[in-house]
Amino acid sequence: GAGVSQSPSNKVTEKGKDVELRCDPISGHTALYWYRQSLGQGLEFLIYFQGNSAPDKSGLPSDRFSAERTGGSVSTLTIQRTQQEDSAVYLCASLLAGGPYNEQFFGPGTRLTVL
Amino acid sequence: KNQVEQSPQSLIILEGKNCTLQCNYTVSPFSNLRWYKQDTGRGPVSLTIMTFSENTKSNGRYTATLDADTKQSSLHITASQLSDSASYICVVNLSGGYNKLIFGAGTRLAVHP
């Protein structure tokens, strides 16, 4: 596709369940980022991938959160034993490094609601 | 601490009017500053990107300014349209490393007919 895509667009789950959120970056983009946007808050960095490696996962809020990337393309963010405070919009962005700007292109996000 | 502060938090203007949104940052080392527009339910879309050596950048009716000395930026919207209703996010890119972005909380703009 032409842009970053994410699925599902909306996810409602019960407290304690596990969820998987998927990100398909722009083809050829080597860097991939996950962010969380809580209501009324700025985007919060979660994890950065370069290829399949995650040099910086310092933003993951707890060990219930994990992410992987395979084939230098698709990434999955997994939240185990979800809590109500995990409710937020999870955004993915990809980047093709080079030039002075290194622009990140964002997907539409997955809105997660934990009941 | 690296922070990006935006004001106002929200703004209502009438269609056709101009407005200016403010951004102050305490981010170092600084690479570039971006303004994004985020429509409800969508991901942020880049409006302008400026390096520290650029003072102004325009994109249609959007004009961003940057004062790297005072660490302030503004986004001016001219002749607002209903479709300008969105959140406008100021983002600073840390220099070096892997393009880590520091986000402001955004200004929510509502344009009324």
Coordinates of N, CA and C in Angstrom, one line a residue:
Chain A
G1 N 0.8 -1.2 0.0 CA 0.0 0.0 0.0 C 0.9 1.2 0.0
A2 N 0.2 2.4 -0.2 CA 1.0 3.6 -0.3 C 1.4 4.2 1.1
G3 N 0.7 3.8 2.1 CA 1.0 4.4 3.4 C 1.1 3.3 4.5
V4 N 1.3 3.8 5.7 CA 1.3 2.9 6.9 C -0.1 2.4 7.2
S5 N -0.3 1.1 7.4 CA -1.6 0.6 7.7 C -1.5 -0.1 9.1
Q6 N -2.6 0.0 9.8 CA -2.6 -0.7 11.1 C -3.9 -1.4 11.2
S7 N -3.9 -2.5 12.0 CA -5.1 -3.3 12.2 C -5.1 -3.9 13.6
P8 N -6.2 -4.1 14.3 CA -7.5 -3.6 13.8 C -7.6 -2.1 14.0
S9 N -8.6 -1.4 13.5 CA -8.7 0.0 13.7 C -9.3 0.3 15.1
N10 N -10.1 -0.6 15.6 CA -10.6 -0.5 16.9 C -10.6 -1.9 17.6
K11 N -10.3 -1.9 18.9 CA -10.3 -3.2 19.6 C -10.8 -3.0 21.0
V12 N -11.9 -3.7 21.3 CA -12.5 -3.7 22.6 C -12.2 -5.0 23.3
T13 N -11.6 -5.0 24.5 CA -11.3 -6.2 25.1 C -11.6 -6.1 26.6
E14 N -11.7 -7.3 27.2 CA -11.9 -7.3 28.7 C -10.6 -7.3 29.4
K15 N -10.6 -6.7 30.6 CA -9.5 -6.7 31.5 C -8.9 -8.1 31.7
G16 N -7.6 -8.2 31.5 CA -7.0 -9.5 31.7 C -6.7 -10.3 30.5
K17 N -7.3 -9.9 29.3 CA -7.1 -10.5 28.1 C -5.8 -10.0 27.4
D18 N -5.3 -10.8 26.5 CA -4.1 -10.4 25.7 C -4.6 -9.8 24.4
V19 N -3.9 -8.8 23.8 CA -4.3 -8.3 22.5 C -3.0 -8.1 21.7
E20 N -3.2 -8.2 20.4 CA -2.1 -8.0 19.4 C -2.5 -7.0 18.4
L21 N -1.6 -6.0 18.3 CA -1.9 -4.9 17.3 C -0.8 -5.0 16.2
R22 N -1.3 -4.8 15.0 CA -0.4 -5.0 13.8 C -0.1 -3.7 13.1
C23 N 1.1 -3.6 12.6 CA 1.5 -2.5 11.8 C 2.2 -2.9 10.5
D24 N 1.7 -2.4 9.4 CA 2.4 -2.7 8.1 C 3.0 -1.4 7.7
P25 N 4.3 -1.3 7.7 CA 5.0 0.0 7.3 C 5.0 0.2 5.8
I26 N 5.4 1.4 5.4 CA 5.6 1.7 4.0 C 6.7 0.8 3.5
S27 N 6.5 0.1 2.4 CA 7.5 -0.8 1.8 C 8.9 -0.1 1.7
G28 N 9.9 -0.8 2.2 CA 11.2 -0.3 2.1 C 11.7 0.5 3.2
H29 N 10.8 0.9 4.1 CA 11.2 1.7 5.3 C 11.8 0.8 6.3
T30 N 13.0 1.2 6.7 CA 13.8 0.3 7.6 C 13.5 0.5 9.0
A31 N 13.1 1.8 9.4 CA 12.8 2.1 10.8 C 11.3 2.1 11.1
L32 N 11.0 1.6 12.2 CA 9.6 1.5 12.6 C 9.4 1.9 14.1
Y33 N 8.4 2.7 14.4 CA 8.2 3.2 15.8 C 6.8 2.9 16.2
W34 N 6.6 2.6 17.5 CA 5.3 2.5 18.1 C 5.2 3.6 19.1
Y35 N 4.0 4.2 19.1 CA 3.6 5.3 20.1 C 2.3 5.0 20.7
R36 N 2.1 5.6 21.9 CA 0.8 5.5 22.5 C 0.2 6.9 22.7
Q37 N -1.0 7.1 22.5 CA -1.6 8.4 22.6 C -2.9 8.2 23.5
S38 N -2.7 8.7 24.8 CA -3.8 8.6 25.7 C -4.7 9.9 25.5
L39 N -5.9 9.9 26.0 CA -6.8 11.0 25.8 C -6.2 12.3 26.3
G40 N -6.1 13.3 25.5 CA -5.7 14.6 25.9 C -4.2 14.7 26.1
Q41 N -3.5 13.6 25.8 CA -2.0 13.6 26.0 C -1.3 13.6 24.7
G42 N 0.0 14.0 24.8 CA 0.9 13.9 23.6 C 1.3 12.5 23.3
L43 N 1.8 12.2 22.1 CA 2.2 10.9 21.8 C 3.4 10.5 22.7
E44 N 3.4 9.2 23.2 CA 4.4 8.7 24.0 C 5.1 7.6 23.3
F45 N 6.4 7.7 23.2 CA 7.3 6.7 22.5 C 7.2 5.4 23.3
L46 N 7.1 4.3 22.6 CA 7.1 3.0 23.2 C 8.4 2.2 22.8
I47 N 8.6 2.1 21.5 CA 9.7 1.2 21.0 C 10.1 1.6 19.6
Y48 N 11.4 1.4 19.3 CA 11.9 1.7 18.0 C 12.6 0.4 17.4
F49 N 12.3 0.2 16.1 CA 12.9 -0.9 15.4 C 13.8 -0.4 14.3
Q50 N 15.0 -1.0 14.1 CA 15.8 -0.8 12.9 C 15.9 -2.2 12.3
G51 N 15.3 -2.4 11.2 CA 15.2 -3.7 10.7 C 14.4 -4.5 11.7
N52 N 14.9 -5.7 12.0 CA 14.2 -6.6 13.0 C 14.6 -6.4 14.4
S53 N 15.6 -5.5 14.6 CA 16.1 -5.3 16.0 C 15.5 -4.1 16.6
A54 N 15.4 -4.1 17.9 CA 14.8 -3.1 18.7 C 15.9 -2.4 19.6
P55 N 16.6 -1.5 19.1 CA 17.7 -0.8 19.9 C 17.2 -0.1 21.1
D56 N 16.0 0.4 21.0 CA 15.4 1.2 22.1 C 14.0 0.7 22.4
K57 N 13.8 0.1 23.5 CA 12.5 -0.3 23.9 C 12.2 0.3 25.3
S58 N 12.8 1.4 25.5 CA 12.8 2.0 26.9 C 11.4 2.6 27.2
G59 N 10.6 2.8 26.1 CA 9.3 3.4 26.4 C 8.2 2.4 26.7
L60 N 8.4 1.1 26.6 CA 7.4 0.1 27.0 C 7.1 0.3 28.5
P61 N 5.9 0.5 28.8 CA 5.5 0.8 30.2 C 5.7 -0.3 31.2
S62 N 5.6 -1.5 30.8 CA 5.7 -2.6 31.7 C 6.1 -3.9 31.0
D63 N 6.4 -4.9 31.7 CA 6.8 -6.2 31.0 C 5.6 -6.9 30.4
R64 N 4.4 -6.3 30.5 CA 3.2 -6.9 29.8 C 3.2 -6.5 28.4
F65 N 4.0 -5.5 28.0 CA 4.1 -5.0 26.7 C 5.3 -5.6 26.0
S66 N 5.2 -6.1 24.8 CA 6.3 -6.5 24.0 C 6.0 -6.3 22.5
A67 N 7.0 -6.3 21.7 CA 6.8 -6.1 20.3 C 7.9 -6.8 19.5
E68 N 7.5 -7.2 18.3 CA 8.5 -7.8 17.4 C 8.2 -7.4 16.0
R69 N 9.3 -7.5 15.2 CA 9.2 -7.2 13.8 C 9.9 -8.3 13.0
T70 N 9.2 -8.7 12.0 CA 9.8 -9.9 11.2 C 9.9 -9.4 9.7
G71 N 11.0 -10.0 9.1 CA 11.3 -9.7 7.7 C 11.5 -8.2 7.4
G72 N 11.9 -7.5 8.5 CA 12.1 -6.0 8.3 C 10.9 -5.3 7.8
S73 N 9.7 -5.9 8.1 CA 8.5 -5.3 7.6 C 7.4 -5.2 8.7
V74 N 6.5 -6.1 8.7 CA 5.4 -6.1 9.7 C 5.8 -6.2 11.1
S75 N 5.2 -5.4 12.0 CA 5.4 -5.4 13.4 C 4.2 -5.7 14.2
T76 N 4.3 -6.4 15.3 CA 3.2 -6.7 16.1 C 3.5 -6.2 17.5
L77 N 2.6 -5.4 18.1 CA 2.7 -5.0 19.5 C 1.7 -5.8 20.3
T78 N 2.2 -6.5 21.3 CA 1.4 -7.4 22.1 C 1.3 -6.9 23.5
I79 N 0.1 -6.8 24.0 CA -0.2 -6.4 25.4 C -0.8 -7.6 26.1
Q80 N -0.1 -8.1 27.1 CA -0.7 -9.2 27.9 C -1.4 -8.7 29.1
R81 N -2.4 -9.5 29.5 CA -3.2 -9.2 30.7 C -3.5 -7.7 30.8
T82 N -4.3 -7.3 29.8 CA -4.6 -5.9 29.6 C -5.2 -5.3 30.9
Q83 N -4.9 -4.0 31.1 CA -5.5 -3.3 32.2 C -6.3 -2.1 31.7
Q84 N -7.1 -1.5 32.5 CA -7.9 -0.4 32.0 C -7.0 0.8 31.6
E85 N -5.9 1.0 32.3 CA -5.0 2.1 31.9 C -4.3 1.9 30.6
D86 N -4.4 0.7 30.0 CA -3.9 0.5 28.7 C -4.7 1.1 27.6
S87 N -5.9 1.5 27.9 CA -6.8 2.1 26.9 C -6.2 3.3 26.3
A88 N -6.1 3.3 25.0 CA -5.4 4.5 24.3 C -5.4 4.2 22.8
V89 N -4.9 5.1 22.1 CA -4.7 4.9 20.6 C -3.2 4.5 20.5
Y90 N -3.0 3.4 19.8 CA -1.6 3.0 19.6 C -1.3 3.3 18.1
L91 N -0.3 4.1 17.9 CA 0.1 4.6 16.6 C 1.5 4.0 16.2
C92 N 1.6 3.7 14.9 CA 2.8 3.1 14.4 C 3.3 4.1 13.3
A93 N 4.6 4.3 13.2 CA 5.2 5.1 12.2 C 6.4 4.4 11.5
S94 N 6.6 4.7 10.3 CA 7.8 4.2 9.6 C 8.6 5.3 9.0
L95 N 9.9 5.0 8.7 CA 10.8 6.1 8.2 C 11.8 5.4 7.3
L96 N 12.1 6.2 6.2 CA 13.2 5.8 5.4 C 14.3 6.9 5.6
A97 N 15.4 6.5 6.3 CA 16.4 7.5 6.8 C 17.1 8.1 5.6
G98 N 17.5 9.3 5.8 CA 18.3 10.0 4.8 C 17.8 11.4 4.6
G99 N 18.7 12.3 4.3 CA 18.2 13.7 4.1 C 18.2 14.4 5.4
P100 N 17.9 15.7 5.4 CA 17.9 16.5 6.7 C 16.7 16.3 7.5
Y101 N 15.6 15.7 7.0 CA 14.4 15.7 7.8 C 14.0 14.4 8.4
N102 N 14.3 13.3 7.7 CA 14.0 12.0 8.3 C 12.6 11.9 8.8
E103 N 11.7 12.1 7.9 CA 10.3 12.2 8.3 C 9.7 10.8 8.6
Q104 N 8.9 10.8 9.7 CA 8.2 9.6 10.1 C 6.8 9.7 9.5
F105 N 6.3 8.6 8.9 CA 4.9 8.6 8.4 C 4.1 7.7 9.3
F106 N 3.0 8.3 9.7 CA 2.1 7.6 10.7 C 1.0 6.8 10.1
G107 N 0.6 5.7 10.7 CA -0.6 5.0 10.4 C -1.8 5.6 11.1
P108 N -3.0 5.1 10.8 CA -4.2 5.7 11.4 C -4.4 5.3 12.9
G109 N -3.6 4.4 13.4 CA -3.8 4.0 14.8 C -4.8 2.9 15.0
T110 N -4.6 2.2 16.2 CA -5.6 1.3 16.7 C -6.1 1.8 18.0
R111 N -7.4 2.0 18.1 CA -8.0 2.5 19.4 C -8.3 1.3 20.2
L112 N -7.6 1.2 21.3 CA -7.8 0.0 22.3 C -8.6 0.5 23.5
T113 N -9.7 -0.2 23.7 CA -10.5 0.0 24.9 C -10.6 -1.2 25.8
V114 N -10.1 -1.1 27.0 CA -10.1 -2.2 27.9 C -11.2 -2.0 28.9
L115 N -12.2 -2.9 28.9 CA -13.3 -2.8 29.8 C -13.1 -3.3 31.2
Chain B
K1 N 15.1 18.4 31.3 CA 14.2 17.4 30.7 C 13.7 17.9 29.4
N2 N 13.7 17.0 28.4 CA 13.2 17.4 27.1 C 11.7 17.5 27.1
Q3 N 11.2 18.7 26.8 CA 9.8 19.0 26.8 C 9.4 19.9 25.7
V4 N 8.1 19.7 25.3 CA 7.5 20.5 24.3 C 6.2 21.0 24.8
E5 N 6.0 22.3 24.9 CA 4.8 22.9 25.5 C 4.0 23.6 24.4
Q6 N 2.7 23.4 24.3 CA 1.9 24.1 23.3 C 0.8 24.9 24.0
S7 N 0.5 26.0 23.3 CA -0.6 26.9 23.7 C -1.3 27.5 22.5
P8 N -2.6 27.8 22.6 CA -3.4 27.4 23.7 C -3.7 25.9 23.6
Q9 N -4.4 25.4 24.7 CA -4.7 23.9 24.7 C -5.8 23.7 23.6
S10 N -6.8 24.7 23.5 CA -7.8 24.6 22.6 C -8.2 26.0 22.1
L11 N -8.8 26.0 20.9 CA -9.1 27.3 20.3 C -10.3 27.1 19.4
I12 N -11.2 28.1 19.4 CA -12.3 28.1 18.5 C -12.3 29.4 17.7
I13 N -12.4 29.3 16.4 CA -12.4 30.5 15.6 C -13.5 30.4 14.5
L14 N -13.8 31.5 13.9 CA -14.8 31.5 12.9 C -14.1 31.3 11.5
E15 N -14.8 30.6 10.7 CA -14.3 30.3 9.3 C -13.9 31.6 8.6
G16 N -12.7 31.5 8.0 CA -12.2 32.7 7.3 C -11.2 33.5 8.1
K17 N -11.2 33.3 9.4 CA -10.3 34.0 10.3 C -8.9 33.4 10.3
N18 N -8.0 34.2 10.8 CA -6.6 33.6 11.0 C -6.4 33.3 12.4
C19 N -5.4 32.4 12.7 CA -5.0 32.1 14.0 C -3.5 31.7 14.1
T20 N -3.0 31.8 15.3 CA -1.6 31.4 15.5 C -1.5 30.5 16.7
L21 N -0.8 29.4 16.5 CA -0.6 28.5 17.6 C 0.9 28.5 18.0
Q22 N 1.1 28.4 19.3 CA 2.5 28.6 19.9 C 3.1 27.2 20.4
C23 N 4.4 27.2 20.3 CA 5.1 26.0 20.8 C 6.4 26.5 21.4
N24 N 6.7 26.1 22.6 CA 8.0 26.3 23.3 C 8.6 25.0 23.6
Y25 N 9.9 24.9 23.4 CA 10.5 23.6 23.7 C 11.8 23.7 24.5
T26 N 12.1 22.7 25.2 CA 13.4 22.6 25.9 C 14.0 21.3 25.5
V27 N 14.3 21.1 24.3 CA 14.9 19.9 23.8 C 16.3 20.1 23.3
S28 N 17.2 19.3 23.7 CA 18.6 19.4 23.3 C 19.2 18.0 23.2
P29 N 20.0 17.7 22.3 CA 20.3 18.5 21.1 C 19.2 18.5 20.1
F30 N 19.0 19.6 19.4 CA 17.9 19.8 18.5 C 18.3 19.5 17.1
S31 N 17.4 18.7 16.3 CA 17.7 18.5 14.9 C 16.7 19.3 14.1
N32 N 15.4 19.0 14.3 CA 14.4 19.8 13.5 C 13.1 19.8 14.3
L33 N 12.2 20.7 13.9 CA 11.0 20.9 14.5 C 9.9 20.7 13.4
R34 N 8.9 20.0 13.8 CA 7.8 19.7 12.9 C 6.4 20.1 13.5
W35 N 5.5 20.5 12.6 CA 4.1 20.7 12.9 C 3.3 19.6 12.2
Y36 N 2.5 18.9 13.0 CA 1.6 17.9 12.4 C 0.2 18.3 12.6
K37 N -0.7 17.8 11.7 CA -2.1 18.0 11.8 C -2.7 16.6 12.0
Q38 N -3.5 16.5 13.1 CA -4.1 15.2 13.3 C -5.6 15.3 13.4
D39 N -6.3 14.8 12.3 CA -7.7 14.8 12.3 C -8.2 13.7 13.3
T40 N -9.4 13.8 13.8 CA -10.0 12.9 14.7 C -10.0 11.5 14.1
G41 N -9.4 10.5 14.9 CA -9.4 9.1 14.4 C -8.4 8.8 13.3
R42 N -7.5 9.8 13.1 CA -6.5 9.5 12.1 C -5.1 9.7 12.7
G43 N -4.0 9.3 12.0 CA -2.7 9.5 12.4 C -2.2 10.9 12.1
P44 N -1.2 11.4 12.7 CA -0.7 12.7 12.4 C -0.1 12.8 11.0
V45 N -0.3 13.9 10.4 CA 0.2 14.2 9.0 C 1.1 15.4 9.1
S46 N 2.3 15.3 8.5 CA 3.2 16.4 8.6 C 2.8 17.6 7.8
L47 N 2.9 18.8 8.4 CA 2.6 20.1 7.7 C 3.9 20.8 7.3
T48 N 4.8 20.9 8.2 CA 6.0 21.6 7.9 C 7.1 20.9 8.8
I49 N 8.3 21.0 8.3 CA 9.5 20.6 9.0 C 10.6 21.6 8.8
M50 N 11.2 22.1 9.9 CA 12.3 23.1 9.8 C 13.5 22.6 10.6
T51 N 14.7 22.8 10.0 CA 15.9 22.6 10.7 C 16.2 23.9 11.5
F52 N 17.2 23.8 12.3 CA 17.5 25.0 13.2 C 17.9 26.2 12.4
S53 N 18.4 26.0 11.1 CA 18.8 27.1 10.3 C 17.7 27.8 9.5
E54 N 16.5 27.2 9.6 CA 15.3 27.7 8.8 C 14.4 28.5 9.8
N55 N 14.1 29.7 9.4 CA 13.2 30.6 10.2 C 11.8 30.4 9.9
T56 N 11.4 30.1 8.7 CA 10.0 30.0 8.3 C 9.9 29.0 7.2
K57 N 8.7 28.4 7.2 CA 8.4 27.4 6.2 C 6.9 27.4 6.0
S58 N 6.5 27.5 4.7 CA 5.0 27.6 4.4 C 4.6 26.3 3.7
N59 N 3.3 26.0 3.9 CA 2.6 24.9 3.2 C 1.2 25.4 3.0
G60 N 1.0 26.0 1.8 CA -0.3 26.5 1.5 C -0.7 27.6 2.5
R61 N -1.8 27.4 3.2 CA -2.3 28.4 4.2 C -1.6 28.3 5.5
Y62 N -0.7 27.3 5.7 CA 0.0 27.1 6.9 C 1.4 27.7 6.8
T63 N 1.8 28.5 7.8 CA 3.1 29.1 7.8 C 3.7 28.9 9.2
A64 N 4.8 28.2 9.3 CA 5.5 27.9 10.6 C 6.7 28.8 10.7
T65 N 7.0 29.3 11.9 CA 8.2 30.1 12.2 C 9.0 29.4 13.3
L66 N 10.3 29.6 13.3 CA 11.1 29.0 14.3 C 12.2 30.0 14.7
D67 N 12.3 30.2 16.0 CA 13.3 31.0 16.6 C 14.1 30.1 17.5
A68 N 15.3 29.6 17.0 CA 16.1 28.6 17.7 C 16.8 29.2 18.9
D69 N 16.9 30.6 18.9 CA 17.5 31.2 20.1 C 16.6 31.2 21.3
T70 N 15.3 31.5 21.1 CA 14.4 31.5 22.2 C 13.7 30.2 22.3
K71 N 13.9 29.3 21.4 CA 13.3 27.9 21.4 C 11.8 28.1 21.3
Q72 N 11.3 28.8 20.4 CA 9.9 29.0 20.2 C 9.6 28.8 18.7
S73 N 8.4 28.3 18.5 CA 7.9 28.1 17.1 C 6.4 28.5 17.2
S74 N 5.9 28.9 16.0 CA 4.5 29.2 15.9 C 4.0 28.6 14.5
L75 N 2.7 28.3 14.5 CA 2.0 27.9 13.3 C 0.9 28.9 13.1
H76 N 1.0 29.5 11.9 CA -0.1 30.5 11.6 C -0.9 29.9 10.5
I77 N -2.2 30.0 10.7 CA -3.2 29.5 9.7 C -4.0 30.7 9.2
T78 N -3.9 30.8 7.9 CA -4.6 31.9 7.2 C -5.9 31.5 6.6
A79 N -6.9 32.4 6.7 CA -8.2 32.2 6.0 C -8.7 30.8 6.3
S80 N -8.9 30.5 7.6 CA -9.3 29.2 8.1 C -10.5 28.6 7.4
Q81 N -10.5 27.3 7.2 CA -11.6 26.6 6.6 C -12.1 25.5 7.7
L82 N -13.3 25.1 7.4 CA -13.9 24.1 8.4 C -13.0 22.9 8.5
S83 N -12.4 22.5 7.4 CA -11.5 21.3 7.3 C -10.2 21.5 8.2
D84 N -10.0 22.7 8.6 CA -8.8 22.9 9.5 C -9.1 22.4 10.9
S85 N -10.3 22.1 11.2 CA -10.6 21.6 12.6 C -9.9 20.3 12.8
A86 N -9.0 20.3 13.8 CA -8.1 19.2 14.0 C -7.2 19.5 15.2
S87 N -6.4 18.6 15.6 CA -5.3 18.9 16.6 C -4.1 19.2 15.9
Y88 N -3.3 20.2 16.3 CA -2.1 20.6 15.7 C -1.0 20.3 16.7
I89 N 0.0 19.5 16.3 CA 1.0 18.9 17.3 C 2.4 19.5 16.9
C90 N 3.0 20.0 17.8 CA 4.4 20.5 17.6 C 5.3 19.3 18.1
V91 N 6.3 19.0 17.3 CA 7.2 17.9 17.6 C 8.6 18.3 17.3
V92 N 9.5 18.0 18.2 CA 10.9 18.2 18.1 C 11.7 16.9 18.0
N93 N 12.6 16.9 17.0 CA 13.4 15.8 16.7 C 14.7 15.9 17.4
L94 N 15.1 15.0 18.3 CA 16.4 15.0 18.9 C 17.4 14.7 17.9
S95 N 18.5 15.4 18.0 CA 19.7 15.2 17.1 C 20.4 13.9 17.4
G96 N 20.9 13.2 16.4 CA 21.7 12.0 16.7 C 20.8 10.8 17.0
G97 N 21.3 9.7 17.1 CA 20.5 8.5 17.5 C 19.6 8.1 16.3
Y98 N 18.4 7.8 16.7 CA 17.5 7.2 15.8 C 16.2 8.1 15.5
N99 N 16.4 9.4 15.4 CA 15.3 10.3 15.1 C 14.2 10.2 16.2
K100 N 14.6 10.3 17.4 CA 13.6 10.3 18.5 C 12.8 11.6 18.5
L101 N 11.5 11.5 18.6 CA 10.6 12.6 18.5 C 10.1 12.9 19.9
I102 N 10.0 14.2 20.2 CA 9.4 14.6 21.5 C 8.1 15.4 21.1
F103 N 7.0 15.0 21.6 CA 5.7 15.5 21.1 C 5.1 16.5 22.1
G104 N 4.5 17.6 21.6 CA 3.7 18.4 22.5 C 2.3 17.7 22.6
A105 N 1.5 18.2 23.5 CA 0.2 17.7 23.7 C -0.8 18.1 22.7
G106 N -0.4 19.1 21.9 CA -1.3 19.5 20.8 C -2.2 20.7 21.2
T107 N -2.7 21.4 20.2 CA -3.7 22.4 20.3 C -4.9 21.9 19.5
R108 N -6.0 21.8 20.1 CA -7.3 21.4 19.4 C -8.0 22.6 18.9
L109 N -8.0 22.7 17.5 CA -8.6 23.8 16.9 C -10.0 23.4 16.3
A110 N -11.0 24.3 16.6 CA -12.3 24.1 16.0 C -12.6 25.3 15.2
V111 N -13.0 25.1 13.9 CA -13.4 26.2 13.1 C -14.9 26.1 12.9
H112 N -15.6 27.2 13.2 CA -17.0 27.2 13.2 C -17.5 28.1 12.0
P113 N -18.6 27.7 11.4 CA -19.1 28.5 10.2 C -19.7 29.8 10.7

